[in-house]
């Protein structure tokens, strides 16, 4: 999780950014404050990774804040005044968001921040591959709209990509989370899960049957894409008797 701090002298601007942050599964809000001095203390304490920083504030401007903080956290500037953009970039800010900030523009900005702060993010934090004996108890955490939910790997049937979202279909429910297919694919153990289509990852032990280029899991028919066909059928071939 990327730890975030929001600094803005306008309460409405704070609330908007708080709401946007809550929608991003890889962001965690540490504090939202109208007090730049309090915010500077938090940054200097090393307690945040990313600051959403207003430029024009009465006690301390965003540019002054940047110079004092000396790069201890990455910064995305937020302001209604575009003339500060050049100076902000000279101070190595991640991005510059003009108010009113749209959610899609915010999403692009935090994706950029994520690539800088966490070049490689795995949903499952582990140093060793999952062993067969661990599979029944291993799990991942995914962020849904209002909570972070534990999902046991052995409960997953398949995963379907929906543009910027994915649906995780389990034996009990469907879970929707803001996540990319590639990150989810990297987080799952290759021994038990395989990507078979640009929009689908399947659990090998949940496959009921395969007919030509179609996989059946329960009532769901999942296509095998041309890009993934060879790898999939090679894995199936290894399990044939």
XYZ file of N, CA and C in Angstrom:
723
model
N 0.841 -1.200 0.000
C 0.000 0.000 0.000
C 0.877 1.251 0.000
N 0.485 2.239 -0.785
C 1.169 3.524 -0.803
C 0.484 4.435 0.216
N 1.255 4.888 1.195
C 0.709 5.730 2.267
C 0.595 7.173 1.780
N -0.611 7.748 1.908
C -0.886 9.058 1.310
C -1.225 10.113 2.360
N -0.846 11.335 2.042
C -1.167 12.507 2.843
C -1.778 13.549 1.915
N -2.880 14.167 2.341
C -3.525 15.214 1.549
C -3.414 16.531 2.313
N -2.923 17.568 1.624
C -2.748 18.882 2.256
C -3.435 19.922 1.378
N -4.448 20.571 1.929
C -5.188 21.586 1.169
C -5.940 22.457 2.162
N -5.936 23.773 1.940
C -6.634 24.660 2.877
C -8.132 24.724 2.613
N -8.610 24.033 1.584
C -10.041 23.991 1.279
C -10.615 22.638 1.708
N -11.515 22.596 2.687
C -12.090 21.328 3.150
C -12.761 20.523 2.042
N -13.419 21.207 1.094
C -14.077 20.481 0.005
C -13.053 19.722 -0.846
N -11.928 20.360 -1.126
C -10.867 19.710 -1.903
C -10.335 18.497 -1.149
N -10.216 18.615 0.165
C -9.778 17.476 0.983
C -10.739 16.305 0.838
N -12.030 16.587 0.934
C -13.037 15.518 0.884
C -13.037 14.804 -0.465
N -12.859 15.570 -1.540
C -12.832 14.965 -2.875
C -11.654 14.003 -2.996
N -10.484 14.433 -2.560
C -9.308 13.577 -2.661
C -9.394 12.386 -1.712
N -9.975 12.586 -0.528
C -10.199 11.456 0.377
C -11.067 10.393 -0.293
N -12.116 10.834 -0.971
C -13.017 9.908 -1.661
C -12.291 9.170 -2.783
N -11.510 9.913 -3.577
C -10.776 9.285 -4.676
C -9.771 8.250 -4.150
N -9.066 8.603 -3.091
C -8.074 7.681 -2.519
C -8.746 6.401 -2.040
N -9.933 6.532 -1.448
C -10.649 5.354 -0.937
C -11.035 4.382 -2.048
N -11.083 4.875 -3.290
C -11.458 4.030 -4.422
C -10.269 3.271 -5.012
N -9.064 3.614 -4.597
C -7.861 2.995 -5.162
C -7.334 1.905 -4.225
N -7.265 0.657 -4.677
C -6.876 -0.437 -3.777
C -5.431 -0.392 -3.312
N -4.586 0.372 -3.998
C -3.176 0.410 -3.627
C -2.814 1.669 -2.838
N -3.809 2.497 -2.486
C -3.570 3.711 -1.715
C -4.158 3.598 -0.313
N -3.437 4.128 0.657
C -3.912 4.153 2.050
C -3.787 5.581 2.562
N -4.891 6.163 2.998
C -4.869 7.534 3.506
C -4.355 7.552 4.941
N -3.265 8.267 5.146
C -2.716 8.436 6.492
C -3.353 9.633 7.186
N -3.484 10.744 6.441
C -4.020 11.970 7.035
C -4.478 12.909 5.929
N -5.560 13.636 6.187
C -5.989 14.739 5.337
C -6.064 15.970 6.228
N -5.347 17.017 5.886
C -5.255 18.157 6.788
C -5.227 19.477 6.023
N -5.736 20.535 6.682
C -5.644 21.888 6.138
C -4.408 22.613 6.675
N -3.645 21.943 7.526
C -2.491 22.554 8.193
C -1.188 22.069 7.563
N -0.518 22.892 6.761
C 0.709 22.449 6.096
C 1.865 22.193 7.060
N 1.868 22.866 8.200
C 2.934 22.642 9.186
C 2.800 21.237 9.787
N 1.564 20.851 10.109
C 1.312 19.495 10.605
C 1.717 18.478 9.542
N 1.375 18.757 8.302
C 1.706 17.842 7.209
C 3.213 17.708 7.043
N 3.925 18.800 7.151
C 5.380 18.778 7.008
C 6.024 17.917 8.097
N 5.479 17.993 9.300
C 5.984 17.167 10.396
C 5.795 15.680 10.103
N 4.641 15.340 9.536
C 4.359 13.942 9.188
C 5.325 13.457 8.111
N 5.564 14.291 7.105
C 6.477 13.914 6.014
C 7.898 13.748 6.540
N 8.344 14.674 7.353
C 9.704 14.599 7.877
C 9.903 13.405 8.806
N 8.808 12.919 9.370
C 8.886 11.719 10.207
C 8.961 10.435 9.395
N 8.879 10.532 8.064
C 8.986 9.357 7.203
C 7.763 8.469 7.229
N 6.597 9.057 7.511
C 5.387 8.256 7.684
C 4.489 8.185 6.454
N 4.884 8.844 5.351
C 4.071 8.799 4.139
C 4.965 8.600 2.917
N 4.369 8.068 1.855
C 5.085 7.857 0.599
C 4.711 8.888 -0.460
N 3.455 9.371 -0.396
C 2.931 10.241 -1.452
C 2.093 11.354 -0.835
N 2.346 12.597 -1.258
C 1.616 13.761 -0.757
C 0.847 14.416 -1.905
N -0.458 14.632 -1.689
C -1.273 15.441 -2.591
C -1.259 16.855 -2.009
N -0.589 17.761 -2.693
C -0.230 19.044 -2.094
C -0.814 20.224 -2.866
N -1.624 21.026 -2.177
C -2.138 22.257 -2.761
C -0.993 23.261 -2.871
N -1.040 24.124 -3.871
C 0.046 25.087 -4.071
C -0.173 26.352 -3.259
N -1.371 26.922 -3.353
C -1.623 28.196 -2.685
C -2.286 27.970 -1.330
N -1.475 28.094 -0.271
C -1.981 27.999 1.106
C -1.414 29.169 1.888
N -2.180 29.719 2.847
C -1.768 30.964 3.509
C -0.513 30.843 4.381
N -0.347 29.742 5.111
C 0.782 29.652 6.037
C 2.077 29.232 5.356
N 1.942 28.338 4.394
C 3.107 27.784 3.723
C 2.674 27.349 2.327
N 3.273 27.905 1.298
C 2.859 27.519 -0.051
C 3.353 26.107 -0.370
N 2.726 25.514 -1.380
C 3.145 24.181 -1.779
C 4.584 24.147 -2.253
N 5.026 25.196 -2.944
C 6.411 25.257 -3.429
C 7.375 25.339 -2.249
N 7.051 26.148 -1.243
C 7.883 26.209 -0.038
C 7.912 24.858 0.667
N 6.754 24.215 0.733
C 6.645 22.880 1.347
C 7.596 21.897 0.645
N 7.582 21.929 -0.683
C 8.445 21.036 -1.455
C 9.918 21.252 -1.127
N 10.321 22.501 -1.065
C 11.731 22.810 -0.813
C 12.159 22.380 0.593
N 11.274 22.560 1.575
C 11.613 22.201 2.957
C 11.627 20.684 3.138
N 10.669 19.996 2.516
C 10.558 18.539 2.713
C 11.711 17.774 2.078
N 12.369 18.386 1.091
C 13.618 17.861 0.558
C 13.505 16.416 0.039
N 12.401 16.145 -0.642
C 12.274 14.856 -1.313
C 11.994 13.664 -0.424
N 11.521 13.886 0.807
C 11.271 12.761 1.713
C 10.009 11.981 1.356
N 9.186 12.540 0.484
C 8.017 11.823 -0.049
C 7.776 12.342 -1.457
N 7.200 11.497 -2.295
C 6.829 11.936 -3.632
C 5.599 12.844 -3.533
N 5.481 13.783 -4.476
C 4.433 14.804 -4.385
C 3.670 14.912 -5.706
N 2.345 14.989 -5.586
C 1.472 15.373 -6.698
C 0.855 16.720 -6.329
N 1.132 17.736 -7.115
C 0.593 19.059 -6.834
C -0.864 19.150 -7.297
N -1.684 19.818 -6.501
C -3.098 20.018 -6.834
C -3.414 21.503 -6.715
N -3.883 22.111 -7.784
C -4.144 23.537 -7.749
C -5.046 23.947 -8.907
N -5.631 25.124 -8.787
C -6.443 25.680 -9.870
C -5.613 26.592 -10.769
N -4.309 26.715 -10.477
C -3.470 27.681 -11.183
C -2.343 26.989 -11.946
N -2.443 26.933 -13.276
C -1.464 26.190 -14.073
C -0.078 26.823 -14.119
N 0.062 28.070 -13.720
C 1.343 28.749 -13.868
C 2.440 28.175 -12.956
N 2.050 27.365 -11.975
C 3.051 26.787 -11.074
C 3.602 25.447 -11.591
N 3.092 24.978 -12.705
C 3.459 23.640 -13.177
C 4.953 23.512 -13.420
N 5.550 24.477 -14.125
C 6.965 24.383 -14.480
C 7.847 24.325 -13.246
N 7.590 25.213 -12.283
C 8.403 25.211 -11.070
C 8.235 23.904 -10.308
N 7.006 23.373 -10.316
C 6.769 22.103 -9.640
C 7.572 20.974 -10.257
N 7.596 20.907 -11.585
C 8.348 19.842 -12.253
C 9.848 20.001 -12.042
N 10.316 21.243 -11.942
C 11.729 21.472 -11.654
C 12.101 20.946 -10.266
N 11.103 20.861 -9.383
C 11.315 20.318 -8.036
C 10.969 18.826 -7.978
N 10.842 18.199 -9.143
C 10.703 16.744 -9.261
C 9.391 16.215 -8.688
N 8.287 16.927 -8.956
C 6.988 16.381 -8.545
C 6.598 15.256 -9.506
N 5.742 14.367 -9.025
C 5.281 13.243 -9.843
C 4.323 13.726 -10.931
N 3.424 14.624 -10.549
C 2.409 15.080 -11.504
C 1.811 16.381 -11.003
N 0.988 16.987 -11.852
C 0.380 18.279 -11.569
C -1.097 18.189 -11.942
N -1.983 18.187 -10.943
C -3.417 18.036 -11.176
C -4.110 19.385 -11.057
N -4.810 19.753 -12.127
C -5.554 21.013 -12.121
C -6.968 20.784 -11.602
N -7.398 21.640 -10.671
C -8.755 21.564 -10.139
C -9.737 22.173 -11.133
N -10.965 21.688 -11.208
C -11.496 20.514 -10.490
C -10.900 19.215 -11.052
N -10.542 18.313 -10.174
C -9.831 17.093 -10.562
C -10.843 15.986 -10.883
N -10.765 15.461 -12.093
C -11.643 14.359 -12.496
C -11.047 13.036 -12.018
N -11.894 12.067 -11.746
C -11.432 10.785 -11.223
C -10.498 10.082 -12.205
N -10.810 10.125 -13.516
C -9.947 9.422 -14.468
C -8.556 10.043 -14.532
N -8.491 11.374 -14.414
C -7.183 12.048 -14.398
C -6.425 11.719 -13.111
N -7.144 11.652 -12.003
C -6.542 11.271 -10.726
C -5.962 9.855 -10.819
N -6.724 8.950 -11.438
C -6.290 7.555 -11.556
C -4.989 7.450 -12.354
N -4.894 8.188 -13.464
C -3.672 8.172 -14.262
C -2.491 8.701 -13.450
N -2.747 9.725 -12.664
C -1.687 10.334 -11.873
C -1.158 9.373 -10.803
N -2.053 8.682 -10.107
C -1.597 7.778 -9.047
C -0.977 6.512 -9.624
N -1.387 6.129 -10.839
C -0.702 5.014 -11.498
C 0.746 5.385 -11.792
N 0.957 6.627 -12.209
C 2.312 7.111 -12.452
C 3.113 7.098 -11.155
N 2.485 7.559 -10.067
C 3.152 7.555 -8.762
C 3.490 6.130 -8.325
N 2.564 5.222 -8.573
C 2.781 3.821 -8.199
C 3.986 3.243 -8.925
N 4.135 3.567 -10.194
C 5.257 3.030 -10.964
C 6.598 3.573 -10.472
N 6.566 4.745 -9.844
C 7.794 5.338 -9.307
C 8.092 4.810 -7.906
N 7.057 4.779 -7.064
C 7.248 4.395 -5.663
C 7.381 2.888 -5.500
N 6.568 2.142 -6.230
C 6.581 0.682 -6.123
C 6.673 0.092 -7.530
N 7.871 0.026 -8.105
C 8.011 -0.489 -9.457
C 7.476 -1.897 -9.630
N 7.590 -2.692 -8.591
C 7.052 -4.052 -8.639
C 6.174 -4.236 -7.423
N 4.860 -4.395 -7.626
C 3.921 -4.620 -6.535
C 3.288 -5.976 -6.719
N 3.362 -6.812 -5.702
C 2.704 -8.103 -5.743
C 1.591 -8.116 -4.710
N 0.436 -8.638 -5.077
C -0.679 -8.716 -4.147
C -0.360 -9.691 -3.029
N 0.357 -10.766 -3.354
C 0.755 -11.731 -2.346
C 2.200 -11.458 -1.983
N 2.470 -11.144 -0.740
C 3.820 -10.889 -0.286
C 4.424 -12.182 0.220
N 5.416 -12.706 -0.527
C 6.043 -13.951 -0.125
C 7.397 -14.050 -0.799
N 8.328 -14.744 -0.187
C 9.667 -14.885 -0.725
C 9.866 -16.242 -1.365
N 9.033 -17.196 -1.060
C 9.135 -18.535 -1.627
C 7.871 -18.861 -2.410
N 7.993 -19.645 -3.486
C 6.790 -20.075 -4.199
C 5.873 -20.866 -3.279
N 4.560 -20.794 -3.565
C 3.601 -21.538 -2.771
C 3.795 -23.029 -2.990
N 3.921 -23.769 -1.934
C 4.066 -25.212 -2.017
C 2.683 -25.851 -2.027
N 2.629 -27.081 -2.508
C 1.349 -27.781 -2.617
C 0.654 -27.864 -1.268
N 1.441 -28.097 -0.212
C 0.849 -28.237 1.118
C 0.273 -26.929 1.640
N 0.738 -25.793 1.061
C 0.290 -24.493 1.549
C -0.982 -24.015 0.853
N -1.323 -24.630 -0.266
C -2.369 -24.088 -1.119
C -3.720 -23.993 -0.414
N -4.032 -24.946 0.432
C -5.339 -24.955 1.092
C -5.486 -23.841 2.117
N -4.369 -23.266 2.558
C -4.448 -22.227 3.587
C -3.968 -20.860 3.093
N -3.397 -20.791 1.894
C -2.868 -19.513 1.424
C -3.997 -18.616 0.925
N -3.734 -17.321 0.926
C -4.776 -16.352 0.593
C -4.147 -15.068 0.072
N -4.978 -14.214 -0.505
C -4.597 -12.862 -0.871
C -5.605 -11.902 -0.247
N -5.221 -10.638 -0.140
C -6.147 -9.593 0.267
C -6.465 -8.725 -0.951
N -7.744 -8.441 -1.171
C -8.136 -7.547 -2.263
C -9.027 -6.449 -1.694
N -8.891 -5.262 -2.259
C -9.678 -4.125 -1.788
C -10.938 -4.004 -2.620
N -12.084 -4.104 -1.958
C -13.366 -3.890 -2.611
C -13.794 -2.447 -2.341
N -15.042 -2.121 -2.614
C -15.470 -0.725 -2.507
C -15.336 -0.172 -1.089
N -15.648 -1.001 -0.086
C -15.679 -0.475 1.280
C -14.777 -1.224 2.260
N -14.058 -2.237 1.808
C -13.247 -3.009 2.751
C -12.135 -3.744 2.018
N -11.208 -4.268 2.801
C -10.169 -5.149 2.280
C -10.563 -6.573 2.655
N -10.680 -7.429 1.664
C -11.255 -8.763 1.872
C -10.230 -9.858 1.648
N -10.221 -10.820 2.556
C -9.364 -11.992 2.402
C -10.030 -12.980 1.442
N -9.229 -13.501 0.499
C -9.731 -14.492 -0.447
C -8.779 -15.689 -0.417
N -9.291 -16.853 -0.038
C -8.474 -18.057 -0.040
C -8.276 -18.537 -1.476
N -7.041 -18.887 -1.811
C -6.728 -19.289 -3.175
C -7.510 -20.523 -3.602
N -7.715 -21.460 -2.668
C -8.394 -22.697 -3.053
C -9.881 -22.478 -3.338
N -10.412 -21.284 -2.990
C -11.818 -20.979 -3.274
C -12.020 -20.343 -4.647
N -10.946 -19.887 -5.287
C -11.071 -19.169 -6.550
C -11.374 -20.138 -7.690
N -12.421 -19.830 -8.461
C -12.775 -20.615 -9.645
C -12.076 -20.045 -10.882
N -12.302 -18.750 -11.120
C -11.649 -18.055 -12.228
C -11.735 -16.562 -11.978
N -10.975 -15.813 -12.772
C -10.916 -14.365 -12.644
C -11.184 -13.765 -14.013
N -12.047 -12.766 -14.048
C -12.427 -12.134 -15.311
C -12.041 -10.662 -15.286
N -11.345 -10.216 -16.328
C -10.943 -8.823 -16.425
C -12.046 -7.962 -17.011
N -12.249 -6.777 -16.395
C -13.289 -5.849 -16.847
C -12.680 -4.453 -16.960
N -11.859 -4.229 -17.971
C -11.168 -2.970 -18.185
C -10.253 -2.683 -16.997
N -10.562 -1.671 -16.164
C -9.694 -1.347 -15.023
C -10.037 -2.164 -13.786
N -11.056 -2.995 -13.872
C -11.490 -3.790 -12.741
C -11.336 -5.276 -13.067
N -11.363 -6.102 -12.033
C -11.461 -7.537 -12.252
C -12.551 -8.099 -11.341
N -13.138 -9.197 -11.783
C -14.091 -9.943 -10.967
C -13.438 -11.258 -10.576
N -13.412 -11.547 -9.283
C -12.896 -12.822 -8.786
C -14.102 -13.683 -8.441
N -14.272 -14.771 -9.179
C -15.380 -15.686 -8.934
C -14.880 -16.810 -8.024
N -15.501 -16.943 -6.861
C -15.117 -17.987 -5.919
C -16.261 -18.981 -5.782
N -16.039 -19.984 -4.967
C -17.082 -20.980 -4.729
C -18.291 -20.376 -4.019
N -18.106 -19.212 -3.389
C -19.192 -18.627 -2.600
C -19.737 -17.324 -3.159
N -18.905 -16.545 -3.893
C -19.340 -15.210 -4.271
C -18.504 -14.655 -5.414
N -18.935 -13.487 -5.890
C -18.175 -12.732 -6.884
C -17.645 -11.480 -6.207
N -16.343 -11.228 -6.335
C -15.698 -10.084 -5.695
C -15.150 -9.173 -6.784
N -15.513 -7.897 -6.753
C -15.036 -6.929 -7.741
C -14.009 -6.019 -7.085
N -12.867 -5.843 -7.753
C -11.803 -5.007 -7.200
C -11.127 -4.220 -8.311
N -10.657 -3.028 -7.978
C -9.925 -2.193 -8.926
C -8.494 -2.711 -8.990
N -8.197 -3.463 -10.034
C -6.907 -4.138 -10.138
C -6.669 -4.517 -11.587
N -5.435 -4.687 -11.979
C -5.115 -5.111 -13.333
C -4.922 -6.615 -13.416
N -5.207 -7.179 -14.574
C -5.044 -8.622 -14.767
C -3.591 -9.049 -14.599
N -2.657 -8.230 -15.085
C -1.235 -8.610 -15.017
C -0.771 -8.712 -13.569
N -1.167 -7.774 -12.738
C -0.762 -7.817 -11.334
C -1.372 -9.017 -10.627
N -2.624 -9.306 -10.955
C -3.258 -10.471 -10.352
C -2.583 -11.764 -10.828
N -2.265 -11.818 -12.111
C -1.580 -12.997 -12.650
C -0.241 -13.208 -11.955
N 0.514 -12.129 -11.745
C 1.810 -12.234 -11.085
C 1.688 -12.664 -9.627
N 0.564 -12.322 -9.000
C 0.379 -12.628 -7.584
C -0.025 -14.076 -7.324
N -0.565 -14.732 -8.336
C -1.071 -16.094 -8.153
C -0.004 -17.136 -8.499
N 0.029 -18.257 -7.807
C 1.031 -19.291 -8.075
C 0.801 -19.973 -9.422
N 1.852 -20.013 -10.249
C 1.741 -20.587 -11.595
C 1.354 -22.065 -11.566
N 1.671 -22.722 -10.473
C 1.379 -24.150 -10.363
C -0.129 -24.416 -10.336
N -0.911 -23.422 -9.917
C -2.341 -23.629 -9.708
C -3.244 -22.753 -10.578
N -2.684 -21.685 -11.142
C -3.494 -20.765 -11.944
C -2.796 -20.485 -13.272
N -3.578 -20.297 -14.319
C -3.003 -19.981 -15.621
C -3.908 -19.009 -16.356
N -3.273 -18.082 -17.041
C -4.034 -17.144 -17.865
C -4.321 -17.806 -19.207
N -5.589 -17.815 -19.609
C -5.984 -18.504 -20.831
C -6.541 -17.546 -21.885
N -6.676 -16.285 -21.510
C -7.288 -15.295 -22.399
C -6.917 -13.929 -21.833
N -6.964 -12.887 -22.665
C -6.634 -11.554 -22.146
C -7.560 -11.148 -21.008
N -8.747 -11.778 -20.949
C -9.728 -11.410 -19.923
C -9.966 -12.496 -18.876
N -9.217 -13.615 -18.920
C -9.510 -14.709 -17.993
C -8.250 -15.378 -17.439
N -8.282 -15.648 -16.143
C -7.333 -16.532 -15.458
C -8.167 -17.629 -14.820
N -7.731 -18.876 -14.941
C -8.519 -19.972 -14.374
C -7.700 -20.743 -13.342
N -8.410 -21.315 -12.386
C -7.797 -22.236 -11.429
C -7.789 -23.623 -12.057
N -6.612 -24.215 -12.193
C -6.505 -25.501 -12.890
C -7.338 -26.587 -12.231
N -7.367 -26.592 -10.907
C -8.090 -27.671 -10.222
C -9.605 -27.486 -10.221
N -10.073 -26.348 -10.806
C -11.522 -26.119 -10.880
C -12.074 -26.388 -12.292
N -11.199 -26.745 -13.241
C -11.650 -27.021 -14.608
C -12.416 -28.347 -14.630
N -13.646 -28.296 -15.145
C -14.454 -29.515 -15.256
C -14.190 -30.250 -16.567
N -14.055 -29.491 -17.653
C -13.801 -30.131 -18.945
C -13.226 -29.113 -19.916
N -12.607 -29.638 -21.001
C -12.038 -28.804 -22.062
C -12.513 -29.367 -23.391
N -13.121 -28.524 -24.201
C -13.571 -28.960 -25.515
C -13.059 -27.977 -26.550
N -12.103 -28.438 -27.385
C -11.441 -27.573 -28.357
C -10.808 -26.394 -27.621
N -11.276 -25.205 -27.879
C -10.678 -24.030 -27.221
C -11.648 -23.409 -26.231
N -12.388 -24.267 -25.555
C -13.337 -23.784 -24.550
C -13.168 -24.576 -23.258
N -13.137 -23.849 -22.160
C -12.997 -24.445 -20.833
C -14.329 -24.320 -20.114
N -14.733 -25.375 -19.441
C -15.948 -25.304 -18.639
C -15.589 -25.405 -17.168
N -16.052 -24.417 -16.404
C -15.937 -24.425 -14.942
C -17.341 -24.188 -14.418
N -17.954 -25.215 -13.883
C -19.351 -25.108 -13.483
C -20.209 -24.810 -14.694
N -21.008 -23.737 -14.612
C -21.871 -23.338 -15.730
C -21.185 -22.352 -16.671
N -19.974 -21.950 -16.350
C -19.282 -20.921 -17.126
C -18.429 -21.537 -18.230
N -18.555 -21.018 -19.444
C -17.707 -21.410 -20.563
C -16.695 -20.290 -20.801
N -15.409 -20.641 -20.756
C -14.337 -19.659 -20.873
C -13.523 -19.946 -22.130
N -13.343 -18.955 -23.003
C -12.565 -19.180 -24.230
C -11.061 -19.201 -23.949
N -10.333 -19.976 -24.740
C -8.876 -19.962 -24.691
C -8.398 -19.093 -25.848
N -7.707 -18.002 -25.539
C -7.243 -17.087 -26.575
C -6.053 -17.636 -27.336
N -5.879 -17.175 -28.569
C -4.779 -17.655 -29.410
C -3.413 -17.426 -28.767
N -3.244 -16.292 -28.102
C -1.958 -15.954 -27.493
C -1.585 -16.923 -26.378
N -2.583 -17.491 -25.711
C -2.341 -18.305 -24.516
C -2.532 -19.805 -24.775
N -2.962 -20.159 -25.995
C -3.345 -21.550 -26.277
C -2.187 -22.539 -26.071
N -1.016 -22.237 -26.626
C 0.095 -23.186 -26.555
C 0.514 -23.464 -25.112
N 0.656 -22.403 -24.307
C 1.071 -22.590 -22.909
C 0.022 -23.367 -22.124
N -1.243 -23.065 -22.394
C -2.307 -23.755 -21.667
C -2.323 -25.243 -21.987
N -2.309 -25.575 -23.272
C -2.408 -26.986 -23.628
C -1.131 -27.762 -23.284
N -0.007 -27.076 -23.228
C 1.213 -27.747 -22.760
C 1.072 -28.135 -21.289
N 0.517 -27.215 -20.495
C 0.304 -27.540 -19.088
C -0.701 -28.673 -18.928
N -1.758 -28.652 -19.719
C -2.751 -29.724 -19.661
C -2.131 -31.052 -20.106
N -1.286 -30.988 -21.133
C -0.619 -32.189 -21.622
C 0.234 -32.835 -20.540
N 0.881 -31.992 -19.747
C 1.729 -32.510 -18.655
C 0.918 -33.240 -17.604
N -0.377 -32.931 -17.529
C -1.228 -33.570 -16.519
C -2.058 -34.714 -17.079
N -1.936 -34.945 -18.387
C -2.683 -36.041 -19.000
C -2.148 -37.397 -18.585
N -3.048 -38.392 -18.545
C -2.623 -39.786 -18.307
C -3.124 -40.642 -19.454
